[in-house]
XYZ file of C-alpha atoms in Angstrom:
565
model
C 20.703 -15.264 52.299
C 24.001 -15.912 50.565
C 24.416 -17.470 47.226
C 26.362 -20.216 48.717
C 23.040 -19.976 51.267
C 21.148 -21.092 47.724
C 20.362 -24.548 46.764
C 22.230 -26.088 44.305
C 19.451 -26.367 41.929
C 18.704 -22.854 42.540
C 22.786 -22.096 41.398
C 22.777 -24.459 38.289
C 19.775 -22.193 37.325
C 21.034 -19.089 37.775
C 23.916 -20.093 35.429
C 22.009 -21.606 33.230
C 19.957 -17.940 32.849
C 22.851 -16.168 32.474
C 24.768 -18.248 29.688
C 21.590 -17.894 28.087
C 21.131 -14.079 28.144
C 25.039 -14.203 27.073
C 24.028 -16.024 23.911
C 21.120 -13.818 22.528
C 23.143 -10.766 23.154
C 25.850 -12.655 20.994
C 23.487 -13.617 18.613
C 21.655 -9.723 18.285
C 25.261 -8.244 18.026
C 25.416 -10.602 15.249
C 22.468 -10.022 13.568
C 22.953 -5.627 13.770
C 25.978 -6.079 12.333
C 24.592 -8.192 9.418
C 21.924 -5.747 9.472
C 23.934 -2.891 9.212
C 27.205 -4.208 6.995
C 24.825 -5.676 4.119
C 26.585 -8.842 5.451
C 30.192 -8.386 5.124
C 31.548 -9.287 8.330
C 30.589 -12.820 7.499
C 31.884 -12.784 4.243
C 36.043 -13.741 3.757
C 37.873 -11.094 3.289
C 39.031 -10.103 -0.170
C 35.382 -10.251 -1.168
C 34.028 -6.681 -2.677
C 30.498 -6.785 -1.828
C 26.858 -4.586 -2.876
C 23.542 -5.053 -1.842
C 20.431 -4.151 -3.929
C 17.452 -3.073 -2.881
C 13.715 -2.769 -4.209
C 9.712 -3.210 -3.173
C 8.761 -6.010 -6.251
C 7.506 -8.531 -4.343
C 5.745 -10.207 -7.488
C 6.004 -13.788 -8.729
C 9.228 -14.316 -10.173
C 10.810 -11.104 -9.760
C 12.804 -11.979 -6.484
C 13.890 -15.277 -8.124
C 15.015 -13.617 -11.720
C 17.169 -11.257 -9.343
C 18.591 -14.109 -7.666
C 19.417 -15.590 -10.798
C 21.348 -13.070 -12.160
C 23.001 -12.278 -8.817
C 23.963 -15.866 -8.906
C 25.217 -15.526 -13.185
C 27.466 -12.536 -12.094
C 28.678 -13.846 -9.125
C 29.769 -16.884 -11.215
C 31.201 -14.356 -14.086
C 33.269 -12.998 -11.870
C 34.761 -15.133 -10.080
C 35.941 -16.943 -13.754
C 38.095 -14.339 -14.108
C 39.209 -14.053 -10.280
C 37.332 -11.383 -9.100
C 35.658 -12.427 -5.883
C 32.016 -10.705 -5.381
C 28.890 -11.360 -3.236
C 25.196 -9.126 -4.271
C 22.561 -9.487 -1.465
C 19.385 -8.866 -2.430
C 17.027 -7.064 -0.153
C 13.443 -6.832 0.018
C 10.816 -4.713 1.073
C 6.879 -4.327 1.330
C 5.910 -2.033 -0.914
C 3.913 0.061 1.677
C 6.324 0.640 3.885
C 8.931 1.347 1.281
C 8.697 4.910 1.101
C 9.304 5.357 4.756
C 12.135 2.582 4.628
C 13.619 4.411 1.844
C 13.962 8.182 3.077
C 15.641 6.272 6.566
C 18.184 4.303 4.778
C 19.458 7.704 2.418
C 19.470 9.515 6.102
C 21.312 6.845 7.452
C 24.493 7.473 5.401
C 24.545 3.862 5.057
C 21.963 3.064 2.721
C 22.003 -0.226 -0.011
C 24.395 0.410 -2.740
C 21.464 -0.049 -5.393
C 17.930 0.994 -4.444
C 15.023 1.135 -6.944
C 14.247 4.854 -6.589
C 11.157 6.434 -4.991
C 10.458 9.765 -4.004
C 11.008 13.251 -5.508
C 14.003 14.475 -8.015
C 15.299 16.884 -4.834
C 16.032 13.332 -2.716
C 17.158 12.014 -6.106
C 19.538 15.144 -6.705
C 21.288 14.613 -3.228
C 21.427 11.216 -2.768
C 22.070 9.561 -5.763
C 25.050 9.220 -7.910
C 24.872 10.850 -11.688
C 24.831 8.080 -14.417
C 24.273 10.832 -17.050
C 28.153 9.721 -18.285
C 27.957 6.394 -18.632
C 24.206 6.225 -20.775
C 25.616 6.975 -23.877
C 28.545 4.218 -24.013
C 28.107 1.026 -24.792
C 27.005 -1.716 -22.099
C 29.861 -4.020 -22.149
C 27.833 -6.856 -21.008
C 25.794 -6.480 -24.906
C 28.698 -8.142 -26.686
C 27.808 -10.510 -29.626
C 24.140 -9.365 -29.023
C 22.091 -7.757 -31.273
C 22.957 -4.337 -29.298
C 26.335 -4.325 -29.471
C 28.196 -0.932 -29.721
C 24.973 0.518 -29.421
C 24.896 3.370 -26.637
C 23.265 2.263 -22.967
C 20.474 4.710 -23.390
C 19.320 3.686 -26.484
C 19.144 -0.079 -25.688
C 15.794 0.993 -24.185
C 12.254 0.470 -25.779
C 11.676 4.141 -24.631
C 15.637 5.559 -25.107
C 15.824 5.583 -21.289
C 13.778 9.046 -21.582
C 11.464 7.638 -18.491
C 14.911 8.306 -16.711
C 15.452 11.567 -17.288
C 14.888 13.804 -14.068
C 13.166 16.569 -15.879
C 13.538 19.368 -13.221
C 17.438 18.620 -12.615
C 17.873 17.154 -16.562
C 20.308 14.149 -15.291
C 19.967 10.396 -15.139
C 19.448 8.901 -11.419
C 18.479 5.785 -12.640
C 18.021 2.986 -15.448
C 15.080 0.839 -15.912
C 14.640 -3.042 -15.560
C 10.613 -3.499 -17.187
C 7.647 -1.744 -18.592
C 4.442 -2.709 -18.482
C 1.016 -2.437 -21.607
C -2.501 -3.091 -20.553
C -4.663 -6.131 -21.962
C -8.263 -7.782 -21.560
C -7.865 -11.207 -19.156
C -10.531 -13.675 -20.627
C -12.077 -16.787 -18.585
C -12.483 -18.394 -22.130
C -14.380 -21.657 -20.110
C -16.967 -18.434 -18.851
C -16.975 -16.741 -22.023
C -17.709 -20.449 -23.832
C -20.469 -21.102 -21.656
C -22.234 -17.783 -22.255
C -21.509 -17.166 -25.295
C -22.037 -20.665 -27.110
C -18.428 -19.570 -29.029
C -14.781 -19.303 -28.296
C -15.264 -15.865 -30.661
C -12.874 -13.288 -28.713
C -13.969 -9.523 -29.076
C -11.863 -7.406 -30.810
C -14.463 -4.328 -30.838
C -16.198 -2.276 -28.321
C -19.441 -3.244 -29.572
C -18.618 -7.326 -29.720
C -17.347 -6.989 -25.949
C -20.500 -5.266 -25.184
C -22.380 -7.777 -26.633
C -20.351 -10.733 -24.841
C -21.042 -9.030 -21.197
C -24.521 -8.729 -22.468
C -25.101 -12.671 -22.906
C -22.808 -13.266 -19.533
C -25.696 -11.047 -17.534
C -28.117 -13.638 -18.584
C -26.134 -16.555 -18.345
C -25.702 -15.560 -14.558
C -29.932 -15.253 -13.993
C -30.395 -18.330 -16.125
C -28.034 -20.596 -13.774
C -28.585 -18.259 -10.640
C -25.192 -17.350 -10.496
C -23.312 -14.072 -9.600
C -21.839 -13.593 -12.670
C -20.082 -9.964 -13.003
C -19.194 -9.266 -16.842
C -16.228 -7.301 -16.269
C -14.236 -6.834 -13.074
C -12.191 -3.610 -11.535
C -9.832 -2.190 -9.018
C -12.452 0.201 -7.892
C -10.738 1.165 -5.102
C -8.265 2.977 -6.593
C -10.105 4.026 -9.713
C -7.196 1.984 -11.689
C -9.281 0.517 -14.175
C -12.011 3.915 -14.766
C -8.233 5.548 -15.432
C -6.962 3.452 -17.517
C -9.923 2.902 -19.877
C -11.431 6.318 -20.065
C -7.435 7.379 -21.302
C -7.541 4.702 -23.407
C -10.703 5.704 -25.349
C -10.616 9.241 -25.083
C -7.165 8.786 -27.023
C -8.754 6.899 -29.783
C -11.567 9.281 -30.255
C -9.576 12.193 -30.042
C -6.287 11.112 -31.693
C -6.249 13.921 -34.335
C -5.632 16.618 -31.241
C -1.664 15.923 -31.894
C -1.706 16.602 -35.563
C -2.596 20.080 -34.308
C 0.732 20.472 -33.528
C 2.702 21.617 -30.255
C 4.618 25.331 -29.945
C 7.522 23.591 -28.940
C 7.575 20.919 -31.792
C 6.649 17.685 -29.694
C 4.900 14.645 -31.216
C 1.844 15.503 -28.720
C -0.187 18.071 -28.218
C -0.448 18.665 -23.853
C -3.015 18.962 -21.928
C -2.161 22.921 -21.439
C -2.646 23.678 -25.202
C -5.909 21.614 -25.150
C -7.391 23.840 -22.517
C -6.169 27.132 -24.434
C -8.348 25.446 -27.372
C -11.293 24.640 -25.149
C -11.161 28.014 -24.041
C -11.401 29.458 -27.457
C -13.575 27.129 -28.729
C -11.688 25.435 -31.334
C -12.571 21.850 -29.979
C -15.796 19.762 -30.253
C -17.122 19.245 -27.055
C -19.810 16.301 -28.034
C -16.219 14.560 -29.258
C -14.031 15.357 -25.840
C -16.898 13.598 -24.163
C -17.660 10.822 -26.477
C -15.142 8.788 -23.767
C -17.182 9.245 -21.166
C -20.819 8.032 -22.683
C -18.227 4.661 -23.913
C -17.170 4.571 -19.923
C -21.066 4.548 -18.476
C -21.315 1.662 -21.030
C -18.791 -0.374 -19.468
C -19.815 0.382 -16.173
C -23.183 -1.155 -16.503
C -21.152 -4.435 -16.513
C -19.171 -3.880 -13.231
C -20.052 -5.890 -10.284
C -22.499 -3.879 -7.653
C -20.041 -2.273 -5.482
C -17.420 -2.205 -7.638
C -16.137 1.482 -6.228
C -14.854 -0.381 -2.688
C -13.274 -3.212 -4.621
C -9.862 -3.297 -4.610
C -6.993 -5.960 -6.845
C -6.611 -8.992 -4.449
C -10.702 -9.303 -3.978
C -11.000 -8.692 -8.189
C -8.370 -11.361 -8.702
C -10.611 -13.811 -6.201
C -13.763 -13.664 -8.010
C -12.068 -14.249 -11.177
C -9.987 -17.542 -9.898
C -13.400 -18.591 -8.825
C -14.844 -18.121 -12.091
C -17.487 -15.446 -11.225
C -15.828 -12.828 -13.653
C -15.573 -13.004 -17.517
C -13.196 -10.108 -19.054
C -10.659 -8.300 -16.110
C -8.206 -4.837 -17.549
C -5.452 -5.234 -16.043
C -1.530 -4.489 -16.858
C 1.105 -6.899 -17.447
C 2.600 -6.621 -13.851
C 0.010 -9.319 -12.785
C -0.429 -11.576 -16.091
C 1.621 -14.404 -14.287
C -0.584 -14.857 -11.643
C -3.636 -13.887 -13.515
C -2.550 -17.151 -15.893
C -1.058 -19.537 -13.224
C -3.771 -19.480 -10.542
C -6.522 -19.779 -12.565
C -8.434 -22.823 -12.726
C -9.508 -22.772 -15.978
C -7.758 -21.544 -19.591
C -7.311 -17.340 -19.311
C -6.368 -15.579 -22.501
C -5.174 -12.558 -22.613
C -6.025 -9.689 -25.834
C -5.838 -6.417 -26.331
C -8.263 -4.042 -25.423
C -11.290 -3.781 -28.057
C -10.888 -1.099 -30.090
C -13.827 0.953 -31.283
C -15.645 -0.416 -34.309
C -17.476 0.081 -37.550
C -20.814 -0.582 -35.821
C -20.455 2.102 -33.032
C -22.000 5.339 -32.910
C -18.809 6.893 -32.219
C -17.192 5.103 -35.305
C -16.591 8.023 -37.387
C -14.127 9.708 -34.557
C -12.193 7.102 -34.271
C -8.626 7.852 -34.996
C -7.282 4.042 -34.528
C -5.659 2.218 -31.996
C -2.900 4.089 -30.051
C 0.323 3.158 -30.175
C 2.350 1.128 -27.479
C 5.752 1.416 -28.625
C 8.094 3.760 -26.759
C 5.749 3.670 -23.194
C 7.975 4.148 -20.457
C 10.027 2.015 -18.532
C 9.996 1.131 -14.844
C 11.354 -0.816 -12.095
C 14.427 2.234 -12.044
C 17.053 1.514 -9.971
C 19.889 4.359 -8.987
C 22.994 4.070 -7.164
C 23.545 5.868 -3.914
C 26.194 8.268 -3.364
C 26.865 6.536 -0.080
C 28.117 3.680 -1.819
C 31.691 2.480 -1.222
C 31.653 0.367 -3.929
C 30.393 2.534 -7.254
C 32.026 0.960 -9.789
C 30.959 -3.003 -9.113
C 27.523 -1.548 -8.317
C 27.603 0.301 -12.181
C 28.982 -2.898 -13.340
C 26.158 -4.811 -12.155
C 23.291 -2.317 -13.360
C 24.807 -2.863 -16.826
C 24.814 -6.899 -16.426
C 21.150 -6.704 -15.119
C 19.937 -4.533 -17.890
C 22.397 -6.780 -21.152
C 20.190 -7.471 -23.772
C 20.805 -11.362 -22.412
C 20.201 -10.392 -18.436
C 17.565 -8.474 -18.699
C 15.220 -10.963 -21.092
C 15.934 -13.544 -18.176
C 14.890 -11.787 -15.317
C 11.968 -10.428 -16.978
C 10.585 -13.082 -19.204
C 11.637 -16.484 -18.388
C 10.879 -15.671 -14.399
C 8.744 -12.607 -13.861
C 6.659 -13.080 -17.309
C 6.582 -9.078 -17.649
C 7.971 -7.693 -20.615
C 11.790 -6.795 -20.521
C 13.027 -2.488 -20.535
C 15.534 -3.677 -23.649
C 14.804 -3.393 -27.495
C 14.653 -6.364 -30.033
C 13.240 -8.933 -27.186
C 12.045 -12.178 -28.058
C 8.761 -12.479 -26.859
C 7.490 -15.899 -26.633
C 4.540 -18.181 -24.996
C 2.628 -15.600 -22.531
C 4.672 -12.971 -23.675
C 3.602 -12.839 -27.390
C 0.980 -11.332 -25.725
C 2.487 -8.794 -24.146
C 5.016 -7.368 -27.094
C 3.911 -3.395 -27.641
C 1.344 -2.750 -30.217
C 2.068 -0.386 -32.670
C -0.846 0.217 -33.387
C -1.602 3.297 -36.566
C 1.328 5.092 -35.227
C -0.966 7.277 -32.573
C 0.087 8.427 -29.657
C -1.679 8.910 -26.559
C -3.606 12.267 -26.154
C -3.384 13.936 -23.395
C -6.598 14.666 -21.301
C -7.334 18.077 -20.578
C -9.559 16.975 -17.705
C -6.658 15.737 -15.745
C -4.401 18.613 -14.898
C -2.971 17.727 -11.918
C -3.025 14.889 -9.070
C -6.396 16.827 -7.676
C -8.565 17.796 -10.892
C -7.573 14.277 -11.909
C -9.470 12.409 -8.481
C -12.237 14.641 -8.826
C -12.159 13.507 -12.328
C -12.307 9.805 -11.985
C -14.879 10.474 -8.656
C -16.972 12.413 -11.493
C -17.120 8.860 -13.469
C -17.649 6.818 -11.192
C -20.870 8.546 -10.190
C -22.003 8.765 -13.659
C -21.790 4.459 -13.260
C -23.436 4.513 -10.127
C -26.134 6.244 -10.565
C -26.451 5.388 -14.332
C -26.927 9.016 -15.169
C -29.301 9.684 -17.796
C -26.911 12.129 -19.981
C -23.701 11.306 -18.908
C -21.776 13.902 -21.035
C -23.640 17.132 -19.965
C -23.007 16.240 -16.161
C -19.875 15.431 -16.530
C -19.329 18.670 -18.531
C -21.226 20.473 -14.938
C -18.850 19.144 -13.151
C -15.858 19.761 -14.746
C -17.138 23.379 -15.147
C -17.137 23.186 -10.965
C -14.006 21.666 -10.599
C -11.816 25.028 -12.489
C -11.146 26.285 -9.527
C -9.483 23.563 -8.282
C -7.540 23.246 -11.435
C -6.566 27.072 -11.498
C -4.749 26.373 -7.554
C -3.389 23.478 -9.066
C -1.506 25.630 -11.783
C -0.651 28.387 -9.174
C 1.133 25.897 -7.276
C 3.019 24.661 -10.622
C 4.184 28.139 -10.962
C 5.208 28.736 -7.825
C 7.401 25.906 -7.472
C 8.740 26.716 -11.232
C 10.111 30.158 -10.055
C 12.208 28.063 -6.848
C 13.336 25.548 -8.999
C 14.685 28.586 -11.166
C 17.094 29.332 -8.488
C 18.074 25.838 -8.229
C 19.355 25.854 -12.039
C 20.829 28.424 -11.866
C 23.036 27.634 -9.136
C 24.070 24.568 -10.828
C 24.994 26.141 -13.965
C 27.062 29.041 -12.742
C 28.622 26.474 -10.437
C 29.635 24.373 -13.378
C 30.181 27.392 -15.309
C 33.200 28.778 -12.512
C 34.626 24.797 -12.403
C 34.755 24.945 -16.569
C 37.750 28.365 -15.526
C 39.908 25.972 -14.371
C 43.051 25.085 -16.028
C 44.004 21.928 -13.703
C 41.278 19.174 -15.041
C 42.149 16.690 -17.284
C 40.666 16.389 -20.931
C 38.159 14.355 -19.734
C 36.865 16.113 -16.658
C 36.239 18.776 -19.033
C 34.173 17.294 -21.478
C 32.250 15.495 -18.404
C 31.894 19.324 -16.956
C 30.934 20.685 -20.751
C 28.456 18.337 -20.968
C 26.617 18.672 -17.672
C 26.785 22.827 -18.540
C 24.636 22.041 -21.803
C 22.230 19.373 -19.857
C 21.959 22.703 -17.384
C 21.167 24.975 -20.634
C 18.407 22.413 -21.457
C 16.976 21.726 -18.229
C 16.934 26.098 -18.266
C 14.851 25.915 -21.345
C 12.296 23.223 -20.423
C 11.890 24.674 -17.016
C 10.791 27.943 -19.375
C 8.811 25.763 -21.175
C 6.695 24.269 -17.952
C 6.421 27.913 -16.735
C 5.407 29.204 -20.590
C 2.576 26.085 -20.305
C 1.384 26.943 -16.695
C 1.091 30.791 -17.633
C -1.288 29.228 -21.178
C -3.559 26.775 -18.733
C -3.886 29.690 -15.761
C -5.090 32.333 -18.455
C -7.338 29.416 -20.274
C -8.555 28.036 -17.175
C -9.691 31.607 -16.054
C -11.940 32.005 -19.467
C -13.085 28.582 -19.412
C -14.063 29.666 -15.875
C -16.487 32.755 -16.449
C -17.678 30.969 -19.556
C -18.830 28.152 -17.775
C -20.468 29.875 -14.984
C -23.444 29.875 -17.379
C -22.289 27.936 -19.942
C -24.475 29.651 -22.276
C -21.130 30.570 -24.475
C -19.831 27.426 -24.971
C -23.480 25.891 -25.426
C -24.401 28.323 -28.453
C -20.833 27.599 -30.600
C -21.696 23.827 -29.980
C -25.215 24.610 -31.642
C -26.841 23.271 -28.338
C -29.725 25.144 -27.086
């Protein structure tokens, strides 16, 4: 049969199926190219266009973006300068992936918030290490103007220092502090009082009376609720108190003159039995208290089922950090205040170690975002990582949309955020925990606690002590590794520096491609020295790790300085 054989309805069809598979091929050519050209093929020409890209797919965040894309678009174009920023988005689980394909590509975004390792960092991103210590244009009649980029930061932008290749990949948008969410309405009803805690023992005391507010009304009532799952909250408040019982370990002072003592000089003084061992595990007898107030189950519950059974009004006090105070406030049903942590008080057995509350001031900053070396468009994309971090830009973004506490100094925090503005505490820093060595010692670690909790271990602090004496092993590999990769990255270094080194012997540069290339030799001579420094701390843990080791296999040693029998 012919097609003139064909009915005419049959014909009319055919054409109707093939205009139609025309038009979606039109329309995915289309979209690839979109895809693929961050949009500019449907932009006019004349119009020098970026795209940014990051994972924060919080409340607020997306739209602060968007607002200042829309600000500097507007900016611009004032003084004739035609420029379009697309923002891009992706899930935060997939982003990892996502990111290693677009840097492979060769066409990645022109701003990504970074992920992965300081070697993808090293190759892939441009160096911003000349630019942090002039002043961001965008601070003028601010309260940082003139001041250098770098130190605009609440931590001096040293959360953005690459320590292995000493350079700047990045600059940071937010940080985040950690504080007590409160169902006051909860806390009212159990309690008879709107009295917040402001000690260990008074929060103790108010989980206490919500336990038997729950079996008086016959409702699951759970005192204090956790991200289980991922041992977030056991982290976060076993750091916490360990630091304030043990804040006089940094006033023993570091070999290389740091405000903190680390966690490899702590083991050398566990291993020669300079340190109180009833006071290193004070933390974890104040952790099996606070477990007794977790909900049954807690180790399988994860943030989104937490955040349920508060909105619902089943949970009275939730730790959480900043990143999720917006929602935390906004969905609630009912009033939710938000304090700091309890600190450890007069009344508590543990009183007379306490050192005072730690410190928030100078935490790091996150939410870095680099720019690729891809980009065809480096200097708009600088510009607008200086506009988005302007003592002005930044504040907006942050505060008056995401409700998370802005990466720049002299903020004004306000409403929610009064809440959020770093403590500072009696000028203590966090101690580092000599427990948590690495990314291994520290799960077995947190696994350790959370069986103490869950089987509500009779002496807490001597099994936790067994299994930390089990768990050497594990920490010794973990410090072999450390040194292993130290002597490759050695190479690395080196290769930098005598390749900056041979560029400094040339006469043709300019005055200041010189003083760029002088610098980045002296960042090289540092990076040289702290690399020595990580390998001089690896060699102190692997030789006290190996004592603590035999001296532990009985434990008799360590048991007799301690006076225990």
């Amino acid at each position: 049969m012919t097609k003139k054989d064909l009915p005419e309805s049959n014909r009319a069809a055919n054409r109707f199926g093939l205009v139609m598979a025309l038009g979606f091929y039109m329309v995915s050519v289309v979209m690839v190219i979109i895809n693929t050209s961050g949009g500019d093929n449907l932009i006019e020409r004349g119009v020098e266009t970026i795209t940014i890209a990051h994972w924060q797919l919080e409340d607020g965040f997306r739209e602060g973006f968007a607002e200042a894309i829309r600000q500097y678009e507007a900016l611009k174009a004032e003084k004739g300068i035609k420029v379009k920023i697309i923002q891009t988005t992706v899930p935060v689980r997939g982003y990892p992936q996502w990111f290693i394909t677009q840097l492979i590509s060769g066409d990645p975004a022109d701003v990504i918030e970074l992920s992965g390792s300081s070697q993808l960092h090293n190759q892939y991103f441009a160096s911003l290490a000349n630019y942090i210590s002039r002043p961001n244009p965008y601070n003028q009649g601010t309260p940082l103007q003139g001041i250098p980029w770098k130190d605009t930061f609440v931590d001096g932008m040293n959360s953005a220092l690459d320590p292995i290749y000493a350079d700047y990949f990045g600059v940071g948008t937010f940080f985040h502090v950690y504080r007590l969410y409160v169902n006051t309405q909860l806390l009212r009803k159990a309690t008879g009082s709107d009295k917040l805690p402001n000690t260990f023992d008074e929060w103790m005391n108010a989980c206490k009376k919500l336990r038997e507010y729950g079996k008086k009304t016959g409702r699951t009532i759970i005192p204090i609720g956790v991200r289980g799952f991922d041992k977030s909250t056991l982290s976060n408040m076993y750091k916490r108190y360990f630091s304030e019982l043990n804040g006089n370990l940094n006033d023993t002072g570091s070999n290389f003159c740091t405000p903190y003592v680390t966690t490899h000089e702590l083991l050398k003084l566990m291993s020669d039995k300079k340190l109180d061992r009833n006071r290193l595990l004070a933390a974890v007898d104040l952790v099996r208290e606070l477990g007794r107030n977790f909900g049954k189950g807690f180790s399988a519950t994860d943030l989104e089922q937490t955040k349920f059974l508060f909105f619902t009004g089943n949970v009275g006090f939730f730790p959480e950090g900043t990143w999720n105070a917006w929602s935390m406030v906004k969905n609630s049903p009912f009033k939710v205040e938000v304090i700091n942590i309890p600190v450890i008080g007069p009344n508590n057995r543990y009183y007379k170690d306490f050192t005072g509350r730690i410190s928030e001031m100078g935490v790091g900053v996150g939410g870095k975002f680099g720019i690729a070396k891809a980009s065809k468009h480096f200097n708009l994309a600088l510009d607008f990582l200086q506009f988005l971090t302007s003592y002005k830009m930044n504040q907006i973004t942050m505060m008056d949309y995401c409700k998370w506490p802005p990466a720049v100094i002299k903020a004004k925090y306000e409403g929610l955020l009064k809440k959020f503005k770093p403590t500072e505490g009696d000028s203590r820093k966090a101690v580092s925990n000599p427990f948590f060595l690495g990314k291994k010692s520290r799960s077995k670690t947190l696994k350790t606690l959370e069986r103490i909790i869950m089987d509500d271990v009779d002496n807490p602090k001597e099994y936790f002590w067994n299994e930390f004496a089990g768990n050497i092993p594990y920490m010794i590999e973990e410090v072999s590794e450390s040194l292993n990769a130290g002597e490759r990255q050695f190479f690395d270094i080196e290769g930098q520096r005598s390749s900056v080194g041979t560029a400094l012997l040339r006469t043709d540069m300019s005055k200041g491609e010189l003083n760029s290339l002088d610098a980045r030799y002296s960042m090289n001579l540092e990076n040289l020295v702290t690399r020595i420094r990580t390998r001089y701390y690896a060699k102190i843990s692997y030789e006290a790790l190996v004592k603590l080791r035999q001296d532990t296999s009985g434990q008799s040693a360590y048991r007799k300085q301690q006076g225990e029998k």
